[in-house]
Tab-separated table of C-alpha atoms and ligand atoms in Angstrom:
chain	number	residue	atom	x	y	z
A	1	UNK	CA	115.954	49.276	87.419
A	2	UNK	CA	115.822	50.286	91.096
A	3	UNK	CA	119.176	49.914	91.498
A	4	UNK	CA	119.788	52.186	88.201
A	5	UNK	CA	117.960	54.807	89.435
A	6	UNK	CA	119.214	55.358	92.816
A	7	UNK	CA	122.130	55.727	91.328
A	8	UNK	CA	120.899	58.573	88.865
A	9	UNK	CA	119.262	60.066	91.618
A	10	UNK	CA	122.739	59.779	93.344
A	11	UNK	CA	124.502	61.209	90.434
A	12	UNK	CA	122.777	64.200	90.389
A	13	UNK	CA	122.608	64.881	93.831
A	14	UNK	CA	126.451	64.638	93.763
A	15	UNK	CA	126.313	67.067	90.721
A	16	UNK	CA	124.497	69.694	92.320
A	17	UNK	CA	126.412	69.267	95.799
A	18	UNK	CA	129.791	70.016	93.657
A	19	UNK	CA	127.991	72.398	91.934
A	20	UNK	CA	127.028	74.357	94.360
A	21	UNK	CA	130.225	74.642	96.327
A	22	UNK	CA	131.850	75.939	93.006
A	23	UNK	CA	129.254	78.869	92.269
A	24	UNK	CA	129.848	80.103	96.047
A	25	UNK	CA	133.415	80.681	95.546
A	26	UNK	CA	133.076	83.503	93.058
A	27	UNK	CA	130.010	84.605	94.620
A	28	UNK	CA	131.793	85.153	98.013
A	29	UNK	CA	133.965	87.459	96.257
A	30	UNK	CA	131.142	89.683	94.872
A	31	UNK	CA	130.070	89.674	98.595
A	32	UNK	CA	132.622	90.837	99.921
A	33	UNK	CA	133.744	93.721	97.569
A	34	UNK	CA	130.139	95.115	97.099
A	35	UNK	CA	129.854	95.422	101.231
A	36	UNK	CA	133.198	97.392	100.577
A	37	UNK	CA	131.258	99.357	98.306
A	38	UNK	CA	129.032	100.193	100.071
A	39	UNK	CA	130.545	101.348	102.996
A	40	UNK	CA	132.756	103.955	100.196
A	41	UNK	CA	136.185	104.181	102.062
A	42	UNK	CA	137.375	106.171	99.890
A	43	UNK	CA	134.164	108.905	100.085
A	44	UNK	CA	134.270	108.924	95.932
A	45	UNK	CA	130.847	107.122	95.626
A	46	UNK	CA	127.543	109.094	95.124
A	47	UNK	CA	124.524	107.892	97.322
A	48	UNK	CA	122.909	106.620	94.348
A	49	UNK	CA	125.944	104.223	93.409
A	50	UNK	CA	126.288	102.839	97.281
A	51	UNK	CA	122.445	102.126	96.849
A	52	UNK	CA	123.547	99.600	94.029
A	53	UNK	CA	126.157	98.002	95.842
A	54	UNK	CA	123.692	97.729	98.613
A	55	UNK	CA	121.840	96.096	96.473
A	56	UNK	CA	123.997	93.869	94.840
A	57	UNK	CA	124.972	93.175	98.399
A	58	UNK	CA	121.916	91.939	99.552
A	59	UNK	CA	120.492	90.216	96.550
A	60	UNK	CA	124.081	87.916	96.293
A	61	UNK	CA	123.294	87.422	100.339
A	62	UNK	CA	119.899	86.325	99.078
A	63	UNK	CA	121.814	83.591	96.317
A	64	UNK	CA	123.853	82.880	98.801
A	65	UNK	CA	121.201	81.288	101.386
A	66	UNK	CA	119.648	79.515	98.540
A	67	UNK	CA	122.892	77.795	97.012
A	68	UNK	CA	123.694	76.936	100.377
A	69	UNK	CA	120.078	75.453	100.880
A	70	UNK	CA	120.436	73.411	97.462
A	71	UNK	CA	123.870	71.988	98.636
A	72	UNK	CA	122.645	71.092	102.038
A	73	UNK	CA	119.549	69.039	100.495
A	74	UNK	CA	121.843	67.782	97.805
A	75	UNK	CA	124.354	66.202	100.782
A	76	UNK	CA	122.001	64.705	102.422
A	77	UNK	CA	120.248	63.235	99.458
A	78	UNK	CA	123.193	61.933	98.484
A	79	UNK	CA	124.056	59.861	101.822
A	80	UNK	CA	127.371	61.806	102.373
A	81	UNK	CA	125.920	63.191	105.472
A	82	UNK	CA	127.152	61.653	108.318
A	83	UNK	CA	125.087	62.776	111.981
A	84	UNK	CA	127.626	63.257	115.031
A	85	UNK	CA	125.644	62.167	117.930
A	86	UNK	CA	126.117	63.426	121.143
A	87	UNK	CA	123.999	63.609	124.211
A	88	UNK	CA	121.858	66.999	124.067
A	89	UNK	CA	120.389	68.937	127.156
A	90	UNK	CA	116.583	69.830	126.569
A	91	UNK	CA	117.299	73.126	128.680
A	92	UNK	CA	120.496	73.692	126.717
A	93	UNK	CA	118.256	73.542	123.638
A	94	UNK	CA	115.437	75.310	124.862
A	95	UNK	CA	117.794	78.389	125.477
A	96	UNK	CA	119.507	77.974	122.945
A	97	UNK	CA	115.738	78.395	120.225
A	98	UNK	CA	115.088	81.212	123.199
A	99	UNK	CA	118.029	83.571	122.342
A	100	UNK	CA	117.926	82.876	118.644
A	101	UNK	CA	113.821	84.193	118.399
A	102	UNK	CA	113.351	86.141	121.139
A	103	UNK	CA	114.755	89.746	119.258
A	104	UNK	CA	112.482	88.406	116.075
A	105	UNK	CA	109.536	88.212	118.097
A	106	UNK	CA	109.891	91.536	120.134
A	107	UNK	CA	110.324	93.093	116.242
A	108	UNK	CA	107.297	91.857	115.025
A	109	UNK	CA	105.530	92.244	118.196
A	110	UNK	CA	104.431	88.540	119.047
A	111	UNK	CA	104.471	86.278	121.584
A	112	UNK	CA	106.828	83.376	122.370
A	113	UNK	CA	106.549	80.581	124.798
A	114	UNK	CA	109.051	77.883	125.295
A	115	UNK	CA	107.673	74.856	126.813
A	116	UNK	CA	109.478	71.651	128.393
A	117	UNK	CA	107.573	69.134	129.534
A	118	UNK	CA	109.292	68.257	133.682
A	119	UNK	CA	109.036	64.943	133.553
A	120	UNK	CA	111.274	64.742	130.240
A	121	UNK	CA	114.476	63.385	131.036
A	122	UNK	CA	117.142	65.747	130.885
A	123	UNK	CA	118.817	65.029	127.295
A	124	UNK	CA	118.483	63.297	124.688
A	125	UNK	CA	121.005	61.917	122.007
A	126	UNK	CA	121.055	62.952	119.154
A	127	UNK	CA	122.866	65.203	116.427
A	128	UNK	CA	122.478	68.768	118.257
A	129	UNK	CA	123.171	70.568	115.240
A	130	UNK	CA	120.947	69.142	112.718
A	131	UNK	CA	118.132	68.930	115.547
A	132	UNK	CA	118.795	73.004	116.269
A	133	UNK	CA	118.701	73.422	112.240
A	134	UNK	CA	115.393	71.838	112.081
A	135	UNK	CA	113.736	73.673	115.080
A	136	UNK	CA	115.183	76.742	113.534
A	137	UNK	CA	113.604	76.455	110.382
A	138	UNK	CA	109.707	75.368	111.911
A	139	UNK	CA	110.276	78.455	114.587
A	140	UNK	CA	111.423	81.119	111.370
A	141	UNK	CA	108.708	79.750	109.875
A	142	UNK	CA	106.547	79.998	112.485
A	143	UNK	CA	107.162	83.803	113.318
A	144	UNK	CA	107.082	84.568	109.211
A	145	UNK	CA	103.660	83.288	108.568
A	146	UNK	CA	102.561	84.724	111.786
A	147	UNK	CA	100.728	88.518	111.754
A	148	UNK	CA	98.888	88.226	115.605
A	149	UNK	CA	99.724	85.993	118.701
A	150	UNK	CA	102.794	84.252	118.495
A	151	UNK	CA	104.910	80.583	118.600
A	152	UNK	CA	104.963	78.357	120.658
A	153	UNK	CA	107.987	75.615	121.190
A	154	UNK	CA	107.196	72.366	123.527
A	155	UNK	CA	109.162	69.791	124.222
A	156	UNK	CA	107.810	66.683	125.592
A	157	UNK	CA	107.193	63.117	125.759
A	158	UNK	CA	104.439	62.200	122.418
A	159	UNK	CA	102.320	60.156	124.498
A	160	UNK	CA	99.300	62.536	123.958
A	161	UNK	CA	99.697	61.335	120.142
A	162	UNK	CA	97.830	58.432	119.469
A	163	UNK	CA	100.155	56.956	117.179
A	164	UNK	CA	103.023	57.063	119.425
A	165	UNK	CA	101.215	56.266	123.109
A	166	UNK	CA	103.505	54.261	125.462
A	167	UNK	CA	106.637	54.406	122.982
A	168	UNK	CA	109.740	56.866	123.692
A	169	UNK	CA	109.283	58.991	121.300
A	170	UNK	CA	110.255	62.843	121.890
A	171	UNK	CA	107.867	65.667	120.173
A	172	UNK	CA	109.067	68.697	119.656
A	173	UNK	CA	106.017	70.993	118.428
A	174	UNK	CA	105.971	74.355	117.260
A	175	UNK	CA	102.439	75.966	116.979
A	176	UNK	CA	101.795	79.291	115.740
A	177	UNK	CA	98.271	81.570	115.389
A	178	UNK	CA	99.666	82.460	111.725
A	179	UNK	CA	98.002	82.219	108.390
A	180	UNK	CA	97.587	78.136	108.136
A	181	UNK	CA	98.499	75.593	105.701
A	182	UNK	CA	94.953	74.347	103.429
A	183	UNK	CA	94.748	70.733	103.717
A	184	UNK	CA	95.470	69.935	99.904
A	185	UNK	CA	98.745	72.146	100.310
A	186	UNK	CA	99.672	70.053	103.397
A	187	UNK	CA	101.747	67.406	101.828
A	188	UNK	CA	103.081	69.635	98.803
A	189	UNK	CA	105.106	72.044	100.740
A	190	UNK	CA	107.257	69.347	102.031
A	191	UNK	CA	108.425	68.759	98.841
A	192	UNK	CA	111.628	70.959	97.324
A	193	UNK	CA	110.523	74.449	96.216
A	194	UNK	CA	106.768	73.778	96.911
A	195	UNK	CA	105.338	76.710	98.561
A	196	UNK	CA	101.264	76.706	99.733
A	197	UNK	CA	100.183	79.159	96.976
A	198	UNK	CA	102.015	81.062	94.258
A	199	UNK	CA	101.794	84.334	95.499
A	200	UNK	CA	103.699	83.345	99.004
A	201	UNK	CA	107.336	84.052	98.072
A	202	UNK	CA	106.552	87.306	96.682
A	203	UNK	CA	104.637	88.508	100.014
A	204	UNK	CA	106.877	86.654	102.576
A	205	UNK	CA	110.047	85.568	100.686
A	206	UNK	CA	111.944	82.355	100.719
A	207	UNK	CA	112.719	79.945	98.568
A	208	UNK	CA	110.572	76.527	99.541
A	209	UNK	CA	113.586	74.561	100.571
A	210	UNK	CA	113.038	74.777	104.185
A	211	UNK	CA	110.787	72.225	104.991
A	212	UNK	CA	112.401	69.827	102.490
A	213	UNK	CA	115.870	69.870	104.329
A	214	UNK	CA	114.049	69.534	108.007
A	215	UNK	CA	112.196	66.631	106.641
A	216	UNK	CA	115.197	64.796	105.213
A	217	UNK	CA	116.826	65.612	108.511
A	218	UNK	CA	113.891	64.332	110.445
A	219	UNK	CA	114.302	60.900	108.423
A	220	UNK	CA	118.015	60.885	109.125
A	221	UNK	CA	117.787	61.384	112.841
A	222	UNK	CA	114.869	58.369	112.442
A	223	UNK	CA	111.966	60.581	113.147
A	224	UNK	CA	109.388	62.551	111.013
A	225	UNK	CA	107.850	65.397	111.065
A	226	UNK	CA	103.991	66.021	110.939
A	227	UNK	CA	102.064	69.127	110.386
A	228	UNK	CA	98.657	70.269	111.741
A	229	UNK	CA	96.936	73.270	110.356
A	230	UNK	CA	93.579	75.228	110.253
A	231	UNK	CA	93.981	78.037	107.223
A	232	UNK	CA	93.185	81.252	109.129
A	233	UNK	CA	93.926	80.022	112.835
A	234	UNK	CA	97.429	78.361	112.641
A	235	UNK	CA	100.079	75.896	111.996
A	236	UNK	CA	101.524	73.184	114.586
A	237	UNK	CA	104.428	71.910	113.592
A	238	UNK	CA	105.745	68.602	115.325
A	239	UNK	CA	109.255	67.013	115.147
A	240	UNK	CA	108.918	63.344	116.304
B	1	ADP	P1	109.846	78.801	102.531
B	1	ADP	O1	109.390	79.179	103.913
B	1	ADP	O2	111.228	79.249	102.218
B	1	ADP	O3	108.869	79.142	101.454
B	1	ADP	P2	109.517	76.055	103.450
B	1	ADP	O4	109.911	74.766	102.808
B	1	ADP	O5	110.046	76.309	104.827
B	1	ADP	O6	109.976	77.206	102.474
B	1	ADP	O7	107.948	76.156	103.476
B	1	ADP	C1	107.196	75.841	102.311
B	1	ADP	C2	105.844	76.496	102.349
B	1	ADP	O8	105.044	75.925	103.382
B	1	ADP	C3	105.871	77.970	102.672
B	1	ADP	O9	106.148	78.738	101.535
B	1	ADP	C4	104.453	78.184	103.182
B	1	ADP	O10	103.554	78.294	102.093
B	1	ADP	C5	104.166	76.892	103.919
B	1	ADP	N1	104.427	77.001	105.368
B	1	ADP	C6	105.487	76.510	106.045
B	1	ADP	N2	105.397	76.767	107.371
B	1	ADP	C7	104.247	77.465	107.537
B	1	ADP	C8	103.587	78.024	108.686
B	1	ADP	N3	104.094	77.933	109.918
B	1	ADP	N4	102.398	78.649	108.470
B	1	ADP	C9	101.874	78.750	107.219
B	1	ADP	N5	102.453	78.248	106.112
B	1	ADP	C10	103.622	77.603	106.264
């Protein structure tokens, strides 16, 4: 029965993955010819019709992120993955989250710190891509849910963490003075399209997907990821 099921569950994930890749075909092509739209080359559009195309525009940009969300967590539920490990430089990294956020946190006014820990050695191997992809998606969500203050990235060793003391484990936590996560939700929004509360994605956007793909990630790189929140004072999110 196990055995039956995985495979369903494999199935399906293989269904959506092809899925997915066929729907963004066509949609690239609506892309593409409503930005032409919309920048009227020819001068025969009114300002009214370029509005449409900019919308059309923008909401296919919007389909876009999310079929391309769906196929990603689809892959890597399926197992047809595979990491490329290569040694990565903590300072490489650190710069790397630095000039990605810094523009979105002057914008919205906030603070953010990036933190390594000096007595880290200085890399780590792993797969640099999917690790950037995760911190990416804790630090966007970090500066989305955030009004006041700001993020904070650190990088160290997890010895402060009980549960890892004395092992070699790497944290990578991401802490933010934003809106915080009630405990009951805490486990929910992990899961695929799971949001805290209802009225989230029409205030901030997004889809829910997110945190599903960094946690599959996490498992694939053979860490985890663990969350630590206090609604009203913040969010600390930690990549082990
Ligand atoms: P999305 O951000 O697209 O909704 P995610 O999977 O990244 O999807 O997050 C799921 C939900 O978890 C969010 O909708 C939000 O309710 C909650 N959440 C995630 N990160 C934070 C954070 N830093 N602060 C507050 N809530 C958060």
């Amino acid at each position: 029965k196990a055995e039956q099921l995985s495979l369903t569950s494999r199935y399906k994930s293989q269904f959506l993955a092809n899925m997915s890749h066929e729907l963004r075909t066509p949609l690239n092509s609506l892309l593409i010819l409503s930005k032409l739209l919309t920048e009227n080359p020819e001068g025969n559009l009114s300002d009214k019709q370029r509005e449409f195309a900019k919308t059309i525009h923008a909401a296919g940009s919007d389909l876009l992120a999310l079929i391309n969300d769906i196929l990603d967590l689809s892959k890597i539920e399926s197992g047809t993955v595979s990491l490329e490990v290569t040694e990565i430089g903590f300072r490489d990294l650190a710069e790397h989250m630095e000039r990605t956020f810094r523009q979105i946190a002057e914008e919205r006014e906030l603070n953010f710190l990036v933190e390594i820990d000096p007595n880290l050695p200085p890399a780590i191997r792993s797969d640099g891509k999917r690790l950037q992809q995760v911190l990416r998606n804790l630090l966007s969500n970090g500066f989305k849910f955030t009004e006041e203050g700001g993020v904070t990235l650190k990088v160290g060793s997890a010895e402060g963490s009980p549960l890892r003391a004395g092992s070699d484990w790497i944290a990578f936590s991401v802490a933010d003075t934003g809106i915080g996560i009630p405990e009951d939700k805490q486990r929910i929004i992990f899961e695929a399209f799971q949001q805290a509360d209802g009225t989230t994605s029409r205030k901030y956007g997004g889809t829910g997907l997110g945190l599903s793909i960094s946690r599959e990630i996490a498992r694939l790189l053979g860490g985890e990821i663990e969350v630590v929140s206090t609604p009203g004072a913040g969010s600390t999110f930690t990549l082990y």
